[in-house]
Rosetta silent file (secondary structure, phi, psi, omega in degrees, C-alpha in Angstrom):
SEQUENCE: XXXXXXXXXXXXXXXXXXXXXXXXXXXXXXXXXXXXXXXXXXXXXXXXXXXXXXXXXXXXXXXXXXXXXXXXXXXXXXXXXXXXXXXXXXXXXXXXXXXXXXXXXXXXXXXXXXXXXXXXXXXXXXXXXXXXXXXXXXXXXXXXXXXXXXXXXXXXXXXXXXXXXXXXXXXXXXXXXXXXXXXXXXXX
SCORE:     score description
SCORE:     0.000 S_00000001
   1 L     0.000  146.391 -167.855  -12.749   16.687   -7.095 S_00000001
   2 E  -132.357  160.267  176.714  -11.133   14.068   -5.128 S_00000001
   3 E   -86.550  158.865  161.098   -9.023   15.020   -1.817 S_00000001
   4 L   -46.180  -44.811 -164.211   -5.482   14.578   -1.792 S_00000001
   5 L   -78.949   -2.077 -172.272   -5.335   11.750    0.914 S_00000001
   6 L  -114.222   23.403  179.252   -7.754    9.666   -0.900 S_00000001
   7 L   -85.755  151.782 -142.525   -5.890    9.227   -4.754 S_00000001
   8 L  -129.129  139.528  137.998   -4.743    6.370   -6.161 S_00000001
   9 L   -29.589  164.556  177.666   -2.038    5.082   -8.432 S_00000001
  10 L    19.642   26.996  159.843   -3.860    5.293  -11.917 S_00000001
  11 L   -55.549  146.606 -174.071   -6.005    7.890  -10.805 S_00000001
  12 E  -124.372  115.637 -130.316   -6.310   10.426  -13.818 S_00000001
  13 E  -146.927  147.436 -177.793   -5.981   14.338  -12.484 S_00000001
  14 E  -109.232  114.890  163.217   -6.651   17.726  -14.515 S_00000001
  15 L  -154.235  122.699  170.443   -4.199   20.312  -14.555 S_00000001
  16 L   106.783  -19.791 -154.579   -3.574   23.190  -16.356 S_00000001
  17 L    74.939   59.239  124.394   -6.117   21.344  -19.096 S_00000001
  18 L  -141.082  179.894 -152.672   -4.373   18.733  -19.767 S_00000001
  19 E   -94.418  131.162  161.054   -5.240   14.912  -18.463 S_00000001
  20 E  -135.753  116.120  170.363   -2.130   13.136  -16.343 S_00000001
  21 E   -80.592  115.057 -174.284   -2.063    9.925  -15.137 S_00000001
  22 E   -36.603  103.590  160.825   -0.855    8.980  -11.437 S_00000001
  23 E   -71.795  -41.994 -156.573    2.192    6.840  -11.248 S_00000001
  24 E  -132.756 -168.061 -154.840    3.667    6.778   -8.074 S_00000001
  25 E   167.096  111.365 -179.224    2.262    8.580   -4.911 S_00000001
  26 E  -137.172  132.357 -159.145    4.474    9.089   -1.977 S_00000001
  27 E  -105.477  136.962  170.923    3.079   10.303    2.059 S_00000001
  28 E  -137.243  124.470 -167.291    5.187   12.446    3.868 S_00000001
  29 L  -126.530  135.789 -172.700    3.744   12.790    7.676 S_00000001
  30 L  -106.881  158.153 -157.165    6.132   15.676    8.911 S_00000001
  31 L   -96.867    3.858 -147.940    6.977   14.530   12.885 S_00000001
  32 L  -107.618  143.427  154.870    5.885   18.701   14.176 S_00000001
  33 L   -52.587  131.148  160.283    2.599   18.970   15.831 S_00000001
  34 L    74.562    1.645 -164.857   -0.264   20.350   13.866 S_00000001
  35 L   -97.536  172.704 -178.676    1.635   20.093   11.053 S_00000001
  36 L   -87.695  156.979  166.653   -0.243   18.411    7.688 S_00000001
  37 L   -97.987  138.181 -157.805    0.823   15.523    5.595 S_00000001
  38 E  -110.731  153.395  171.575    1.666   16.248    2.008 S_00000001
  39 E  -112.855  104.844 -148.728    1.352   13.841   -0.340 S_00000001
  40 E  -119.377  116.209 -168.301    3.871   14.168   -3.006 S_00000001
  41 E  -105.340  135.996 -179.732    2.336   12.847   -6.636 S_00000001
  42 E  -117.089  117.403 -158.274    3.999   11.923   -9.776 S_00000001
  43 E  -138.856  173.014  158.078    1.889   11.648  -12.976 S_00000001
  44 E  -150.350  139.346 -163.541    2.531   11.509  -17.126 S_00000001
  45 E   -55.700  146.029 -166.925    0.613   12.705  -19.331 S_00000001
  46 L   -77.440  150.386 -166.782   -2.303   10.413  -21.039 S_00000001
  47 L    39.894   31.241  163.669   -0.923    9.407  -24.425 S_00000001
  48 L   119.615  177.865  166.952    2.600   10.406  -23.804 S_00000001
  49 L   123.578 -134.784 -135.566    4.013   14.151  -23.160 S_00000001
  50 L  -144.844  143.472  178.022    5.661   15.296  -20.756 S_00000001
  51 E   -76.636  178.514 -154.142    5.659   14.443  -16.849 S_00000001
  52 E  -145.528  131.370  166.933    3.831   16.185  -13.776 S_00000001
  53 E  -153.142  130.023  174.537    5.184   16.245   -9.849 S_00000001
  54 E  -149.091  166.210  168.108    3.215   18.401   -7.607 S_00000001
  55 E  -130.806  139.792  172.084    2.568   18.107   -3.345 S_00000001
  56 E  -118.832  102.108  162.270   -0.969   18.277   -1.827 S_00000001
  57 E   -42.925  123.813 -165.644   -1.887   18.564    1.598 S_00000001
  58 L   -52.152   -5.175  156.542   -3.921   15.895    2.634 S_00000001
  59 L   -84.144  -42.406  173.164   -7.093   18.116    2.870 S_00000001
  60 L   -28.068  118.929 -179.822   -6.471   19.821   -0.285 S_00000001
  61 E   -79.621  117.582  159.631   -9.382   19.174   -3.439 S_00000001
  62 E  -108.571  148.275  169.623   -7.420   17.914   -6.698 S_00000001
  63 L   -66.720  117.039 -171.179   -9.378   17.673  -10.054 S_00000001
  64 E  -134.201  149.102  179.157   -9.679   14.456  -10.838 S_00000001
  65 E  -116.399  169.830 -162.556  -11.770   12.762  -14.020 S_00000001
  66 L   -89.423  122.440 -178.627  -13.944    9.881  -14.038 S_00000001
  67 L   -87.082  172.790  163.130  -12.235    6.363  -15.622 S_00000001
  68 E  -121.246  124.577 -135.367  -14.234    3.856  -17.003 S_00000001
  69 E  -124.859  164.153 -169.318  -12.744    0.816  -16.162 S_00000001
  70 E  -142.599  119.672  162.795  -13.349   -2.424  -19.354 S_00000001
  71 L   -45.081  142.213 -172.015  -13.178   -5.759  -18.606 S_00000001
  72 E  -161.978  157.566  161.442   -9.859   -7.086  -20.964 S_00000001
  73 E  -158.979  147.605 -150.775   -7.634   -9.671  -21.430 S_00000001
  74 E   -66.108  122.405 -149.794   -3.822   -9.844  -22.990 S_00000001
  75 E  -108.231  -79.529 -176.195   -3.913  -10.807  -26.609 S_00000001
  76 E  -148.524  174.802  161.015   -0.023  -10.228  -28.122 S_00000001
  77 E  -124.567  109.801  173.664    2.632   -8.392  -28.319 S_00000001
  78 E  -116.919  124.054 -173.812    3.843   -6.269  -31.517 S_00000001
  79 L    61.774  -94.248  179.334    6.791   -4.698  -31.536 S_00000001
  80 L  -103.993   -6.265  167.628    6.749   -1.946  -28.273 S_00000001
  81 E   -98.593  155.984  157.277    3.171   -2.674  -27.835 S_00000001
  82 E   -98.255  109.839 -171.984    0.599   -4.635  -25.883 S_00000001
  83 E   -98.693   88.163  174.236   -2.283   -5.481  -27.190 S_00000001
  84 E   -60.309  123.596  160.466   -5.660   -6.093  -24.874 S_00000001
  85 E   -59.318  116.577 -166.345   -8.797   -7.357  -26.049 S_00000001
  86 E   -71.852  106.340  177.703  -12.145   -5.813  -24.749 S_00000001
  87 L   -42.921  -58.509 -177.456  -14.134   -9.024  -23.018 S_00000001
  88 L   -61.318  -73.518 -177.126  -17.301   -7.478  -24.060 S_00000001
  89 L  -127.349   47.447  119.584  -17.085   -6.195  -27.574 S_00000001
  90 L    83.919   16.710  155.834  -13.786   -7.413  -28.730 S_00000001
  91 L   -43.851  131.380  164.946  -12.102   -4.144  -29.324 S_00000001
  92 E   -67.497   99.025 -174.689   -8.483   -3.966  -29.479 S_00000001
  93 E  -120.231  110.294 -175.772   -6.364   -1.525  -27.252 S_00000001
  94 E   -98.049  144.248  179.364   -2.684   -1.501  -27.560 S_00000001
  95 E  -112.328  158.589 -170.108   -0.614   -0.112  -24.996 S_00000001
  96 E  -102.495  109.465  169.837    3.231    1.113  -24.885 S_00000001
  97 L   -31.173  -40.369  143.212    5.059   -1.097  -22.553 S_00000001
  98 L   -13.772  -60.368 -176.833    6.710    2.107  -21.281 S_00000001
  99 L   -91.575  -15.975  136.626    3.314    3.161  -19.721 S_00000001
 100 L  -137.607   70.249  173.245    2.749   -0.065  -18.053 S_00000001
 101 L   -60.589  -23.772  164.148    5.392   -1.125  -17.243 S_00000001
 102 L   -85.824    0.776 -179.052    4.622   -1.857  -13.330 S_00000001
 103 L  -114.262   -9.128  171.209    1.984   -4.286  -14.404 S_00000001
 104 L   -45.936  -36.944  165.495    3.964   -6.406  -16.844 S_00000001
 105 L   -55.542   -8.701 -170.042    5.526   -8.463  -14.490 S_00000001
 106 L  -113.260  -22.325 -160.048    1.942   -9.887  -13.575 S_00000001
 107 L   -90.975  171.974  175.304    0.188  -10.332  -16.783 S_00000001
 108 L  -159.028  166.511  173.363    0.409  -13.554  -18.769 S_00000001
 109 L   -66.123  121.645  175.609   -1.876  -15.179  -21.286 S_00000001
 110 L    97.552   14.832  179.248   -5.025  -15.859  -19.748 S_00000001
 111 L   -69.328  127.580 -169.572   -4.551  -14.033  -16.744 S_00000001
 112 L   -97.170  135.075  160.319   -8.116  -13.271  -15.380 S_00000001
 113 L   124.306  -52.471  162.917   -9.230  -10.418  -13.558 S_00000001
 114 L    -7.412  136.297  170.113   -7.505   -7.329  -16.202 S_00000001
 115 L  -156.506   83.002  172.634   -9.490   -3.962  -16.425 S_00000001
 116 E   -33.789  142.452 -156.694   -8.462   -1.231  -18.988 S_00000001
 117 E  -112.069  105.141 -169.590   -8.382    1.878  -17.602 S_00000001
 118 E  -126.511  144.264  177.005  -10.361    4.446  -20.075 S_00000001
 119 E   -92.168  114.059  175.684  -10.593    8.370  -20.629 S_00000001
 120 L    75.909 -157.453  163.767  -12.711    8.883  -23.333 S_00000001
 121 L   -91.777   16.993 -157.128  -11.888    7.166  -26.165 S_00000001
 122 E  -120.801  147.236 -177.948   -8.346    6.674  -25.225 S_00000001
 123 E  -108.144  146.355 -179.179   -7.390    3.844  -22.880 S_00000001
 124 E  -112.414  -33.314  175.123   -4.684    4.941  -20.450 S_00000001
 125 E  -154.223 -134.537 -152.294   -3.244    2.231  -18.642 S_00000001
 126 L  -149.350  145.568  174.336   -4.145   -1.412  -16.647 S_00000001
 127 L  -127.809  132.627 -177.913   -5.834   -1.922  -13.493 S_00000001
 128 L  -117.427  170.642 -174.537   -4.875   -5.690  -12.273 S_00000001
 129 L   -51.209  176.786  141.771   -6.587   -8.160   -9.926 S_00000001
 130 L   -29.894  -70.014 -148.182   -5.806   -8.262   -5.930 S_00000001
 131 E  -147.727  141.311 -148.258   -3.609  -11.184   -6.705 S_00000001
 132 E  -138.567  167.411  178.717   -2.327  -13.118   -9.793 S_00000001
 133 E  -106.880   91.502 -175.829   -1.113  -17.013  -10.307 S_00000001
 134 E  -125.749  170.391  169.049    2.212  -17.560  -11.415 S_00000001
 135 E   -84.592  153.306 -166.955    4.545  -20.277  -12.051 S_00000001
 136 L  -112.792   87.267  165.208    8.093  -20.479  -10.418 S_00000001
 137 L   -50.062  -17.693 -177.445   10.831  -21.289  -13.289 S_00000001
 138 E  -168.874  144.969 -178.920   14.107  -21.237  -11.136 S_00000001
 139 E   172.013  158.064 -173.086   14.550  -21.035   -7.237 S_00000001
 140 L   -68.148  139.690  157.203   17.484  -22.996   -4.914 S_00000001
 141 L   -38.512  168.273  164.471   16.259  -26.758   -4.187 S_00000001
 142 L   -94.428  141.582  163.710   14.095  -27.542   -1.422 S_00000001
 143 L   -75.445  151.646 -123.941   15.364  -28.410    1.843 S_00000001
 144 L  -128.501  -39.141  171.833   15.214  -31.481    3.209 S_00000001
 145 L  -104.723  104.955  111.128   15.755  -30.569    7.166 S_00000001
 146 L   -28.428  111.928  164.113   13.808  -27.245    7.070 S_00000001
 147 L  -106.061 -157.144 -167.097   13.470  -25.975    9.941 S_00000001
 148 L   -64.835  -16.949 -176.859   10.271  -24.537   11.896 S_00000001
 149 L   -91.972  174.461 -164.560   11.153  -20.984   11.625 S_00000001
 150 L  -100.782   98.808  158.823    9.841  -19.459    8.395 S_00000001
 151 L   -91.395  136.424 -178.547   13.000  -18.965    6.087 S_00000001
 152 L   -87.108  174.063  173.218   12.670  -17.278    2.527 S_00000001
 153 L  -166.998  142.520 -177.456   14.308  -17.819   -0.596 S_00000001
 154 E   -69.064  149.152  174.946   14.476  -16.083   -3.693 S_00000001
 155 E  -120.367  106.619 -162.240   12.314  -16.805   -6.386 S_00000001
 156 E  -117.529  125.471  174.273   11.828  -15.856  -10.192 S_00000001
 157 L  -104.128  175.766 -168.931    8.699  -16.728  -11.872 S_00000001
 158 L   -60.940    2.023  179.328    7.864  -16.870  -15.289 S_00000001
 159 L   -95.053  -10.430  174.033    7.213  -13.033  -16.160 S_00000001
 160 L   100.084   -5.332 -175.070   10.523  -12.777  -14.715 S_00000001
 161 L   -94.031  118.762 -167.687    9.525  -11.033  -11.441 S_00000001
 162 E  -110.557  123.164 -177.965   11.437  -12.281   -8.639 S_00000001
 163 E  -117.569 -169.474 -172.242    9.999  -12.429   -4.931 S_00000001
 164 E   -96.322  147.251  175.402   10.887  -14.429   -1.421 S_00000001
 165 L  -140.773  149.662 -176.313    9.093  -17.751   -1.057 S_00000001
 166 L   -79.382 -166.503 -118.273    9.880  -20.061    2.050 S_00000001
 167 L  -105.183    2.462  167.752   11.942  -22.105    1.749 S_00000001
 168 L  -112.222    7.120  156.407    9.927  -25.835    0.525 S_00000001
 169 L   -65.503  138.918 -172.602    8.623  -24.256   -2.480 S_00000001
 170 L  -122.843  169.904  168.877   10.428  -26.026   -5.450 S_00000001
 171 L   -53.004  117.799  174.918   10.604  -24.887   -9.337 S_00000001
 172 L   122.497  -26.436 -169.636    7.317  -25.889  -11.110 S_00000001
 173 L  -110.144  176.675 -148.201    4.810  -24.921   -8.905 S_00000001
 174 E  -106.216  101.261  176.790    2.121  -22.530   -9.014 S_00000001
 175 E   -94.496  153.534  172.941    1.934  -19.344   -6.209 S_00000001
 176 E  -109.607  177.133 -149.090   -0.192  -16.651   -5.956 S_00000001
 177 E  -147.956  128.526  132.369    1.438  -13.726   -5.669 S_00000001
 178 E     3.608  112.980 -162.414    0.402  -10.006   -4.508 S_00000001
 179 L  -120.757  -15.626 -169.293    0.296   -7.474   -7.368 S_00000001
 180 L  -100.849  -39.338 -168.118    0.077   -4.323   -5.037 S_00000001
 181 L  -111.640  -17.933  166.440    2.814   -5.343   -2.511 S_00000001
 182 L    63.877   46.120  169.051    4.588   -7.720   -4.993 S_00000001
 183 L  -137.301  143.582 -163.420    4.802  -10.531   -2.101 S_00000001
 184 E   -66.620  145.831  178.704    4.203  -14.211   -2.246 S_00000001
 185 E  -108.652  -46.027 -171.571    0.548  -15.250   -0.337 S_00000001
 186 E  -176.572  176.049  168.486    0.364  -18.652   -0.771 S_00000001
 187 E   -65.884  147.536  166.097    0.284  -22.244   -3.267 S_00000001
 188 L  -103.949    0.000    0.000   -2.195  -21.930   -5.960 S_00000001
């Protein structure tokens, strides 16, 4: 049992008997004295099925199962899948782009750091580093008088995921980039 206020994205939760995995997770603090904050959770079902939305009060005990989390790293793509590699004993686990679709934008070949997320025998989704390395394929020149206050500019790196970078980052170079907040940190 896990409390409400302390679940996670890709948390995996038991209900009804059957296994659903957290997508999205959204806090609602109502403004009334005394009153509780609900947590309102969105999950789909492990290997496909049918989706789940329920609210918990932030005291509330939800049934939650234990992952196993596997070192991995991205191998190909065939057809609607993704295929990971097991670091350790070279197992294969393909995944349906569908189901991770919020971590695609981050992964790349060789991207370090990966951790399959497993039930069982079944792997359910991706757990990704802190912070990933990417390259920046297209962004506005750099300026030449910049000035001192810190102006952004859009950016699209190579996975195609576009954030703000200031404003002397040029095309070609290498940033690391948030994967939880999906904001640029710094040059790599």
């Amino acid at each position: 049992m896990t409390r409400a206020s302390d679940l996670k994205k890709s948390d995996v939760i038991e209900h009804n008997g059957s296994l659903f995995v957290i997508r999205q997770i959204e806090v609602n603090s109502p403004s009334a004295r005394g009153a509780a904050t609900l947590y309102r959770v969105r999950a789909a079902a492990v290997g496909g099925g049918p989706k789940f939305e329920e609210r918990y009060k932030g005291d509330e005990d939800v049934p939650t199962v234990e992952l196993l989390r596997r070192p991995v790293h991205f191998s190909y793509v065939d057809g609607d899948d993704h295929v990971f590699m097991d670091d350790e004993d070279f197992s294969q686990y393909p995944l349906k782009a569908e189901d991770i679709r919020d971590e695609l934008p981050f992964i790349t070949e060789g991207c370090d750091g990966l951790l399959a997320l497993k039930v069982g025998d079944s792997v359910i989704g991706l757990e990704l580093p802190l912070s990933v390395v990417l390259t920046i394929t297209e962004t506005t020149p750099a300026m030449k008088a910049a000035s001192a206050s810190a102006r952004t500019k859009p950016a699209t790196l190579e996975t195609g995921l576009v954030v703000q970078v200031p404003e002397y980052i040029q095309e070609g170079e290498k940033v690391k980039v948030n994967t939880s907040e999906r904001k640029f940190m710094s040059r790599a």
